[in-house]
XYZ file of N, CA and C in Angstrom:
765
model
N 137.332 76.796 148.911
C 135.898 77.055 148.261
C 135.739 76.259 147.033
N 136.861 76.127 146.181
C 136.707 75.280 144.957
C 136.416 73.795 145.277
N 136.920 73.392 146.355
C 136.710 71.942 146.575
C 135.152 71.650 147.038
N 134.492 72.695 147.324
C 133.142 72.537 147.848
C 132.078 72.760 146.693
N 132.661 73.100 145.476
C 131.726 73.313 144.358
C 131.044 72.015 143.958
N 129.651 72.112 143.917
C 128.851 70.924 143.595
C 129.216 70.465 142.147
N 129.333 69.180 141.955
C 129.747 68.563 140.596
C 128.458 68.801 139.789
N 128.740 69.313 138.597
C 127.593 69.494 137.665
C 127.388 68.351 136.763
N 128.143 67.382 136.796
C 127.928 66.297 135.975
C 126.678 65.465 136.353
N 125.789 65.027 135.554
C 124.571 64.394 135.892
C 124.820 63.077 136.624
N 123.980 62.933 137.620
C 124.004 61.695 138.456
C 125.237 61.393 139.315
N 126.081 62.469 139.498
C 127.182 62.347 140.203
C 127.064 62.914 141.591
N 127.077 62.221 142.604
C 126.913 62.793 144.004
C 125.680 63.500 144.113
N 124.565 63.022 143.481
C 123.288 63.750 143.492
C 122.682 63.809 144.842
N 122.957 62.794 145.671
C 122.504 62.726 147.004
C 123.248 63.347 148.166
N 124.397 63.801 147.762
C 125.338 64.386 148.789
C 124.667 65.653 149.241
N 124.807 65.867 150.626
C 124.159 67.018 151.150
C 125.004 68.273 150.849
N 124.185 69.260 150.485
C 124.899 70.552 150.068
C 125.325 71.440 151.325
N 126.374 72.117 151.190
C 126.805 73.018 152.340
C 126.266 74.312 152.168
N 126.390 75.238 153.177
C 126.056 76.696 152.900
C 126.881 77.367 151.933
N 128.212 77.086 151.917
C 129.115 77.554 150.888
C 128.774 77.270 149.471
N 128.338 76.018 149.292
C 127.884 75.582 147.873
C 126.504 76.283 147.569
N 125.618 76.387 148.462
C 124.447 77.161 148.081
C 124.709 78.717 147.655
N 125.676 79.179 148.392
C 126.047 80.600 148.190
C 126.786 80.740 146.830
N 127.614 79.731 146.547
C 128.270 79.696 145.228
C 127.343 79.605 144.065
N 126.372 78.822 144.116
C 125.267 78.767 143.151
C 124.584 80.064 143.057
N 124.255 80.649 144.177
C 123.600 81.912 144.213
C 124.365 83.023 143.464
N 125.701 82.999 143.726
C 126.537 83.915 143.024
C 126.500 83.781 141.521
N 126.644 82.573 141.113
C 126.632 82.278 139.668
C 125.185 82.839 139.066
N 124.167 82.616 139.721
C 122.791 83.216 139.257
C 122.874 84.633 139.156
N 123.489 85.349 140.078
C 123.623 86.807 140.216
C 124.354 87.208 139.015
N 125.507 86.618 138.674
C 126.254 86.819 137.495
C 125.519 86.738 136.215
N 124.671 85.679 136.200
C 123.787 85.353 134.978
C 122.908 86.413 134.677
N 122.103 86.861 135.758
C 121.084 87.999 135.575
C 121.814 89.298 135.156
N 122.962 89.513 135.713
C 123.730 90.840 135.410
C 124.116 90.788 133.784
N 124.398 89.597 133.443
C 124.906 89.382 131.993
C 123.702 89.340 131.064
N 122.487 89.266 131.673
C 121.261 89.120 130.739
C 120.995 87.709 130.269
N 121.557 86.663 130.960
C 121.383 85.326 130.609
C 119.994 84.810 131.282
N 119.550 85.378 132.310
C 118.415 85.106 132.997
C 117.521 86.357 133.179
N 116.177 86.302 133.083
C 115.500 87.459 133.440
C 115.077 87.456 134.922
N 114.516 88.451 135.384
C 114.378 88.586 136.909
C 113.356 87.499 137.390
N 112.486 87.037 136.760
C 111.532 86.062 137.080
C 112.168 84.653 137.232
N 113.040 84.354 136.272
C 113.901 83.142 136.380
C 114.918 83.271 137.460
N 115.477 84.397 137.711
C 116.471 84.538 138.762
C 115.800 84.488 140.130
N 114.664 85.023 140.253
C 113.896 84.879 141.541
C 113.676 83.405 141.892
N 113.178 82.702 140.920
C 112.786 81.353 141.073
C 113.862 80.431 141.440
N 115.056 80.636 140.681
C 116.151 79.833 140.914
C 116.879 80.115 142.138
N 116.969 81.467 142.537
C 117.613 81.807 143.701
C 116.933 81.375 144.977
N 115.554 81.239 144.903
C 114.868 80.715 146.099
C 115.115 79.305 146.139
N 115.100 78.649 145.023
C 115.375 77.160 145.044
C 116.815 76.909 145.618
N 117.736 77.676 145.155
C 119.129 77.459 145.525
C 119.234 77.505 147.195
N 118.612 78.407 147.843
C 118.747 78.555 149.220
C 117.937 77.531 149.886
N 116.983 76.807 149.224
C 116.183 75.781 149.863
C 116.897 74.393 149.639
N 117.751 74.298 148.698
C 118.244 73.072 148.320
C 118.927 72.404 149.396
N 118.864 71.036 149.510
C 119.474 70.247 150.545
C 120.584 69.384 150.027
N 120.510 69.086 148.661
C 121.482 68.154 148.177
C 122.060 68.742 146.796
N 123.198 68.122 146.342
C 123.759 68.511 145.047
C 122.819 68.281 144.028
N 122.026 67.296 143.993
C 121.045 67.002 142.961
C 120.047 68.123 142.780
N 119.678 68.823 143.750
C 118.838 69.922 143.719
C 119.572 71.231 143.314
N 120.876 71.280 143.561
C 121.580 72.567 143.107
C 121.932 72.511 141.654
N 122.436 71.284 141.159
C 123.018 71.208 139.807
C 122.039 71.730 138.726
N 120.777 71.373 138.739
C 119.927 71.772 137.707
C 119.799 73.391 137.535
N 120.105 74.045 138.607
C 119.863 75.408 138.740
C 120.885 76.257 137.869
N 122.061 75.496 137.590
C 123.150 76.273 136.881
C 123.648 75.375 135.703
N 122.998 74.298 135.466
C 123.435 73.457 134.406
C 123.480 74.121 133.042
N 122.605 75.052 132.730
C 122.634 75.695 131.374
C 123.307 76.999 131.437
N 124.169 77.314 132.515
C 124.900 78.491 132.496
C 126.411 78.175 132.460
N 127.167 79.123 131.643
C 128.569 78.886 131.511
C 129.314 78.971 132.880
N 130.402 78.322 132.951
C 131.234 78.417 134.147
C 131.766 79.794 134.247
N 131.933 80.247 135.564
C 132.453 81.685 135.844
C 133.802 82.002 135.124
N 133.807 83.105 134.586
C 135.018 83.567 133.721
C 135.221 83.058 132.416
N 134.173 82.306 131.885
C 134.318 81.743 130.598
C 133.290 82.532 129.678
N 133.581 82.359 128.260
C 132.567 82.967 127.341
C 132.331 81.874 126.337
N 131.203 82.041 125.586
C 130.744 81.015 124.494
C 131.578 81.481 123.242
N 131.420 80.535 122.250
C 132.137 80.785 120.990
C 131.195 81.465 119.985
N 130.050 81.727 120.447
C 129.072 82.496 119.522
C 129.562 83.991 119.349
N 129.599 84.287 118.071
C 129.956 85.688 117.690
C 128.757 86.559 117.894
N 128.797 87.391 118.849
C 127.652 88.212 119.185
C 127.842 89.631 118.616
N 126.909 90.195 118.030
C 126.775 91.555 117.476
C 126.800 92.470 118.639
N 127.386 93.806 118.646
C 127.303 94.761 119.614
C 125.691 95.074 119.957
N 125.399 95.256 121.107
C 124.093 95.600 121.489
C 123.678 96.895 120.715
N 122.563 96.989 120.241
C 122.117 98.258 119.534
C 122.084 99.364 120.636
N 122.655 100.331 120.330
C 122.599 101.595 121.198
C 123.565 101.429 122.396
N 124.457 100.418 122.438
C 125.326 100.253 123.569
C 126.425 101.180 123.601
N 126.851 101.819 122.354
C 127.877 102.717 122.312
C 127.531 103.760 121.257
N 128.565 104.748 121.160
C 128.241 105.879 120.176
C 128.556 105.564 118.807
N 129.629 104.724 118.533
C 130.002 104.433 117.239
C 129.001 103.988 116.227
N 127.992 103.206 116.673
C 127.002 102.713 115.850
C 125.722 103.636 115.643
N 125.892 104.884 116.310
C 124.836 105.805 116.222
C 125.188 107.062 115.601
N 126.406 107.208 114.984
C 126.851 108.368 114.286
C 127.249 108.169 112.934
N 126.710 108.975 112.027
C 127.084 108.879 110.634
C 126.550 107.599 109.897
N 125.476 106.966 110.384
C 124.995 105.722 109.876
C 123.861 105.953 108.746
N 123.601 107.123 108.605
C 122.423 107.367 107.571
C 122.134 108.932 107.496
N 121.277 109.163 106.558
C 120.796 110.643 106.390
C 119.775 111.020 107.552
N 119.765 112.255 107.704
C 118.849 112.676 108.777
C 117.359 112.483 108.524
N 116.570 112.013 109.535
C 115.246 111.848 109.308
C 114.367 113.096 109.667
N 115.095 114.044 110.422
C 114.486 115.311 110.788
C 115.468 116.427 110.945
N 115.267 117.521 110.227
C 116.198 118.626 110.398
C 115.557 119.912 110.979
N 114.277 119.776 111.491
C 113.634 120.807 111.996
C 112.229 120.562 112.509
N 111.704 121.495 113.363
C 110.341 121.329 113.859
C 109.829 122.739 114.231
N 108.485 122.852 114.052
C 107.778 124.115 114.291
C 106.328 123.850 114.861
N 106.098 124.719 115.880
C 104.733 124.512 116.542
C 104.173 125.953 116.803
N 102.921 126.045 116.409
C 102.196 127.246 116.713
C 100.785 126.927 117.329
N 100.619 127.343 118.615
C 99.570 126.997 119.451
C 99.368 125.569 119.519
N 100.404 124.814 119.621
C 100.425 123.465 119.836
C 101.688 122.792 120.287
N 102.162 121.788 119.630
C 103.445 121.258 120.108
C 103.985 120.258 119.155
N 105.292 119.945 119.322
C 105.891 118.892 118.516
C 106.752 118.004 119.486
N 107.121 116.816 118.924
C 107.951 115.899 119.679
C 108.847 115.106 118.748
N 110.111 115.035 119.105
C 111.114 114.207 118.505
C 111.663 113.254 119.493
N 111.274 111.935 119.418
C 111.730 111.084 120.524
C 111.833 109.631 119.962
N 112.627 108.906 120.742
C 112.803 107.432 120.232
C 114.024 107.429 119.412
N 113.907 106.400 118.409
C 114.901 106.259 117.480
C 114.730 107.149 116.199
N 115.412 108.157 116.149
C 115.422 109.102 114.872
C 116.835 109.672 114.683
N 117.047 110.089 113.519
C 118.297 110.576 113.091
C 118.333 112.120 113.018
N 119.145 112.771 113.871
C 119.257 114.187 113.960
C 120.184 114.752 112.913
N 119.730 115.742 112.175
C 120.507 116.365 111.102
C 121.669 117.145 111.808
N 122.650 117.319 110.930
C 123.882 118.063 111.572
C 123.521 119.592 111.994
N 122.343 120.077 111.368
C 121.857 121.354 111.844
C 120.287 121.171 111.911
N 119.848 121.265 113.177
C 118.429 121.016 113.504
C 117.919 122.345 114.044
N 116.736 122.873 113.448
C 116.201 124.207 113.973
C 114.801 123.841 114.409
N 114.490 124.318 115.718
C 113.197 124.169 116.348
C 112.652 125.601 116.646
N 111.399 125.742 116.287
C 110.809 127.097 116.735
C 109.383 126.814 117.155
N 109.040 127.628 118.245
C 107.684 127.478 118.918
C 107.156 128.881 119.096
N 105.890 128.919 118.914
C 105.201 130.318 119.198
C 103.886 129.958 120.029
N 103.938 130.406 121.284
C 102.837 129.997 122.231
C 102.550 128.535 122.107
N 103.618 127.797 122.110
C 103.462 126.385 122.042
C 104.681 125.704 122.846
N 104.780 124.340 122.631
C 105.809 123.635 123.250
C 106.456 122.673 122.426
N 107.667 122.244 122.624
C 108.381 121.325 121.902
C 109.297 120.365 122.667
N 109.401 119.172 122.348
C 110.242 118.184 123.007
C 111.281 117.578 122.107
N 112.419 117.643 122.489
C 113.679 116.955 121.641
C 114.267 116.027 122.583
N 114.173 114.735 122.206
C 114.782 113.770 123.139
C 115.916 113.107 122.369
N 117.152 113.171 122.810
C 118.245 112.761 122.178
C 118.870 111.348 122.757
N 118.241 110.807 123.792
C 118.727 109.621 124.397
C 118.912 108.371 123.621
N 117.969 108.172 122.709
C 118.083 106.979 121.830
C 118.231 107.403 120.323
N 118.482 108.614 120.067
C 118.614 109.236 118.754
C 120.013 108.826 118.105
N 119.980 108.804 116.779
C 121.280 108.737 115.929
C 121.600 110.031 115.460
N 122.647 110.197 114.979
C 123.254 111.481 114.487
C 123.827 111.413 113.135
N 123.477 112.394 112.298
C 123.885 112.468 110.883
C 125.483 112.761 110.899
N 125.938 113.400 111.908
C 127.383 113.845 111.918
C 127.885 113.914 113.425
N 129.247 113.818 113.536
C 129.654 113.874 114.890
C 129.460 115.229 115.655
N 129.274 116.247 114.884
C 129.079 117.531 115.317
C 127.686 118.121 114.949
N 126.897 118.404 115.935
C 125.466 118.697 115.656
C 125.192 120.070 116.276
N 124.474 120.960 115.616
C 123.961 122.147 116.182
C 122.467 122.194 116.201
N 121.957 122.374 117.327
C 120.406 122.448 117.561
C 120.142 123.904 117.955
N 119.410 124.567 117.000
C 118.947 125.947 117.241
C 117.532 125.972 117.732
N 117.297 126.533 118.891
C 115.973 126.616 119.405
C 115.428 128.055 119.630
N 114.296 128.330 119.105
C 113.713 129.676 119.287
C 112.352 129.518 119.844
N 112.198 130.152 121.022
C 110.923 129.937 121.768
C 110.392 131.418 121.987
N 109.178 131.694 121.512
C 108.435 132.847 121.763
C 107.146 132.676 122.484
N 107.234 132.966 123.799
C 105.936 132.735 124.653
C 105.624 131.305 124.707
N 106.753 130.494 124.723
C 106.547 129.015 124.683
C 107.744 128.353 125.286
N 108.056 127.111 125.021
C 109.156 126.407 125.573
C 109.551 125.218 124.768
N 110.830 125.007 124.795
C 111.459 123.689 124.104
C 112.240 123.068 125.213
N 111.952 121.656 125.329
C 112.741 120.951 126.334
C 113.581 119.874 125.585
N 114.916 119.897 125.870
C 115.884 119.012 125.255
C 116.345 118.008 126.363
N 116.168 116.779 126.090
C 116.581 115.801 126.926
C 117.838 114.981 126.354
N 118.884 114.856 127.082
C 120.156 114.205 126.654
C 120.630 113.186 127.690
N 121.391 112.083 127.325
C 121.783 111.145 128.234
C 122.887 111.711 129.022
N 123.271 111.271 130.307
C 124.312 111.772 131.141
C 125.664 111.889 130.533
N 126.030 110.932 129.484
C 127.342 110.874 128.988
C 127.520 111.591 127.677
N 126.561 112.535 127.356
C 126.658 113.209 126.048
C 127.418 114.482 126.190
N 128.282 114.857 125.222
C 129.051 116.155 125.144
C 128.030 117.198 124.666
N 127.574 118.097 125.656
C 126.617 119.135 125.275
C 127.133 120.500 125.696
N 127.001 121.469 124.874
C 127.329 122.788 125.131
C 126.137 123.708 124.936
N 125.763 124.526 125.908
C 124.467 125.445 125.738
C 124.948 126.877 125.557
N 124.543 127.438 124.500
C 125.013 128.860 124.271
C 123.969 129.881 124.127
N 122.627 129.414 124.145
C 121.588 130.325 123.967
C 121.323 131.393 124.904
N 120.373 132.278 124.576
C 120.170 133.517 125.392
C 118.563 133.720 125.536
N 118.283 134.117 126.736
C 116.883 134.250 127.130
C 116.555 135.778 127.549
N 115.480 136.266 126.998
C 115.120 137.615 127.423
C 113.664 137.550 128.010
N 113.499 137.862 129.282
C 112.276 137.702 129.990
C 111.966 136.121 129.933
N 112.977 135.453 130.050
C 112.738 133.945 130.038
C 114.015 133.221 130.424
N 114.216 131.926 130.013
C 115.327 131.268 130.479
C 115.907 130.340 129.375
N 117.171 130.244 129.415
C 117.874 129.407 128.397
C 119.061 128.740 129.049
N 118.984 127.481 129.281
C 120.202 126.715 129.945
C 119.762 125.302 130.398
N 120.722 124.718 131.170
C 120.480 123.370 131.742
C 119.581 123.402 132.932
N 118.656 122.516 133.022
C 117.576 122.692 134.081
C 118.051 121.729 135.247
N 119.127 121.030 135.198
C 119.525 120.188 136.354
C 120.424 118.991 135.957
N 120.981 118.273 136.955
C 122.001 117.296 136.632
C 121.218 115.954 136.809
N 121.862 114.986 136.146
C 121.151 113.583 136.069
C 121.127 113.037 137.615
N 120.028 112.383 137.780
C 119.862 111.758 139.152
C 119.376 110.417 138.831
N 119.574 109.612 139.927
C 119.056 108.246 139.946
C 117.461 108.324 140.057
N 116.829 107.188 139.744
C 115.329 107.262 139.804
C 114.950 107.410 141.310
N 115.744 107.112 142.262
C 115.373 107.348 143.633
C 115.772 108.682 144.146
N 116.246 109.597 143.166
C 116.478 110.949 143.613
C 117.944 111.303 143.979
N 118.875 110.198 144.114
C 120.200 110.499 144.573
C 120.959 111.085 143.372
N 121.965 111.859 143.610
C 122.838 112.474 142.617
C 123.613 111.430 141.855
N 123.881 111.611 140.582
C 124.618 110.747 139.767
C 125.899 111.510 139.097
N 126.552 112.328 139.922
C 127.530 113.117 139.483
C 128.672 112.296 138.945
N 129.040 111.068 139.344
C 129.964 110.206 138.984
C 129.819 109.660 137.648
N 128.467 109.728 136.944
C 128.079 109.173 135.801
C 127.926 110.205 134.665
N 128.149 111.481 135.113
C 127.900 112.535 134.024
C 129.041 112.971 133.208
N 130.203 112.227 133.327
C 131.326 112.553 132.518
C 130.870 112.070 131.017
N 131.648 112.881 130.088
C 131.368 112.549 128.644
C 131.842 111.182 128.270
N 131.036 110.384 127.511
C 131.452 109.158 127.070
C 132.281 109.117 125.906
N 133.126 108.107 125.774
C 134.012 108.048 124.600
C 133.335 107.962 123.289
N 133.628 108.777 122.309
C 132.894 108.753 121.080
C 131.674 109.597 120.991
N 131.382 110.209 121.980
C 130.071 111.011 122.103
C 130.018 112.102 120.974
N 128.876 112.302 120.382
C 128.798 113.411 119.443
C 128.757 114.701 120.211
N 129.286 115.693 119.517
C 129.358 117.052 120.176
C 128.103 117.846 119.855
N 127.219 118.146 120.814
C 125.924 118.826 120.510
C 125.974 120.200 121.102
N 125.624 121.132 120.267
C 125.724 122.518 120.713
C 124.217 122.964 120.604
N 123.694 123.446 121.770
C 122.321 123.918 121.827
C 122.426 125.463 121.910
N 121.956 126.165 120.857
C 121.908 127.590 120.800
C 120.603 128.094 120.450
N 120.402 129.443 120.397
C 119.144 130.120 120.019
C 118.779 131.186 120.953
N 117.442 131.536 121.015
C 116.857 132.653 121.743
C 115.512 132.297 122.331
N 115.322 132.751 123.563
C 113.946 132.557 124.094
C 113.529 133.987 124.551
N 112.168 134.274 124.075
C 111.571 135.512 124.433
C 110.333 135.258 125.199
N 110.230 135.680 126.481
C 109.159 135.283 127.417
C 108.850 133.930 127.273
N 109.787 133.088 127.247
C 109.675 131.596 127.202
C 110.838 131.006 127.715
N 111.091 129.731 127.420
C 112.279 128.934 127.904
C 112.609 127.898 127.100
N 114.109 127.626 127.160
C 114.696 126.536 126.501
C 115.473 125.838 127.620
N 115.104 124.582 127.911
C 115.758 123.907 128.933
C 116.502 122.564 128.438
N 117.772 122.264 128.936
C 118.351 121.117 128.589
C 118.612 120.250 129.888
N 118.112 118.981 129.828
C 118.163 118.096 131.062
C 118.844 116.860 130.709
N 119.732 116.569 131.611
C 120.423 115.208 131.538
C 119.601 114.180 132.246
N 119.286 113.090 131.542
C 118.454 112.103 132.133
C 118.812 110.722 131.669
N 118.760 109.736 132.528
C 119.152 108.323 132.178
C 118.259 107.684 131.117
N 118.776 106.851 130.264
C 117.930 106.182 129.295
C 117.041 105.224 130.007
N 115.978 104.843 129.305
C 114.964 103.974 129.822
C 115.588 102.497 130.161
N 116.570 102.136 129.250
C 117.203 100.917 129.475
C 117.952 100.887 130.831
N 118.642 102.012 131.158
C 119.353 102.158 132.406
C 118.336 102.285 133.566
N 117.310 102.886 133.413
C 116.332 102.873 134.429
C 115.704 101.400 134.786
N 115.596 100.625 133.781
C 115.111 99.287 134.075
C 116.256 98.414 134.620
N 117.511 98.621 134.269
C 118.588 97.923 135.013
C 118.576 98.328 136.421
N 118.409 99.587 136.785
C 118.438 100.002 138.099
C 117.353 99.462 138.890
N 116.199 99.377 138.312
C 115.033 98.793 138.926
C 115.144 97.293 139.243
N 115.794 96.631 138.290
C 115.969 95.161 138.461
C 117.107 94.891 139.533
N 118.080 95.820 139.611
C 119.173 95.686 140.632
C 118.537 95.777 141.925
N 117.648 96.780 142.153
C 117.102 97.186 143.380
C 116.107 95.934 143.751
N 115.445 95.414 142.801
C 114.639 94.225 143.169
C 115.528 93.068 143.611
N 116.611 92.777 142.918
C 117.535 91.700 143.257
C 118.051 91.918 144.678
N 118.475 93.111 145.072
C 118.925 93.415 146.375
C 117.968 93.224 147.395
N 116.700 93.580 147.103
C 115.628 93.450 148.025
C 115.439 91.928 148.267
N 115.362 91.180 147.187
C 115.200 89.677 147.316
C 116.225 89.033 148.108
N 117.541 89.501 147.909
C 118.659 88.923 148.673
C 118.515 89.294 150.192
N 118.143 90.454 150.542
C 117.839 90.849 151.875
C 116.746 90.026 152.558
N 115.783 89.814 151.888
C 114.618 88.983 152.233
C 115.060 87.526 152.496
N 115.832 86.983 151.511
C 116.309 85.649 151.657
C 117.240 85.482 152.880
N 118.029 86.549 153.046
C 119.098 86.482 154.179
C 118.288 86.487 155.418
N 117.258 87.311 155.515
C 116.524 87.368 156.811
C 115.809 85.976 157.046
N 115.352 85.402 155.939
C 114.680 84.069 156.187
C 115.705 82.974 156.584
N 116.878 83.121 156.048
C 118.030 82.171 156.469
C 118.365 82.364 157.828
N 118.489 83.564 158.327
C 118.857 83.820 159.834
C 117.628 83.382 160.749
N 116.437 83.509 160.292
C 115.305 82.992 161.158
C 115.378 81.454 161.250
N 115.756 80.871 160.096
C 115.758 79.367 160.121
C 116.947 78.894 161.059
N 118.074 79.641 160.967
C 119.201 79.222 161.812
C 118.804 79.394 163.312
N 118.123 80.464 163.612
C 117.712 80.666 165.021
C 116.795 79.627 165.517
N 115.852 79.207 164.602
C 114.844 78.120 164.955
C 115.673 76.820 165.267
N 116.639 76.484 164.281
C 117.384 75.300 164.447
C 118.201 75.363 165.705
N 118.833 76.485 166.089
C 119.645 76.487 167.343
C 118.734 76.367 168.541
N 117.508 76.955 168.473
C 116.591 76.832 169.593
C 116.147 75.433 169.783
N 115.914 74.648 168.591
C 115.590 73.249 168.826
C 116.674 72.400 169.376
N 117.914 72.670 168.944
C 119.022 71.910 169.449
C 119.274 72.280 170.995
N 118.985 73.500 171.227
C 119.291 73.934 172.682
C 118.202 73.340 173.644
């Protein structure tokens, strides 16, 4: 396989006919690049289509010239991606919110916000939303107290967060509303294990003729990654079908 790799030096063997193995090798490098975030999906689609249509090395080389060789890294010191782990989200600053209250209305805590080590939410004939998927935490141990009277509080957490629900409901409900699922509805039980360094969140309180629900749900960034992955797979299947049709036409012409 290595011997068939197209030479990426400019003007070397540019007119040499490319093989199926070389086209597939370039396609694989493009898949790795989009998975690493070096290419967006639009660039990936364009380059992958060109790779499978390429007839010479000169057409293949420009498609991967600006990408590092497989298994190598650059010398640029890259900072950790924001939100990529728990360490950069715990104890990085004071709480931006320690409580919320709603009466005949509603409240929302969502996006990038810092949860106090003790957070109290109360609703009366109202609703509240507490989303912890992109939140930061004042301390590694957080207690969220929810009190719902003829209303409801919905708490959303990522699949890998350490959460314990201790509340009580009277003529109502208090507990987890379901397990994390893929955006296509399939179970994700293999990804619901607690992540390393996760804060410990205890959800407690009381619901009277109302409800408090805790739901595990994937982050928006994860949903986008899954969407892009499905798009890539769909493109590959479509490209493969096109290749097979072309092969059948060529065999028919030769026959």
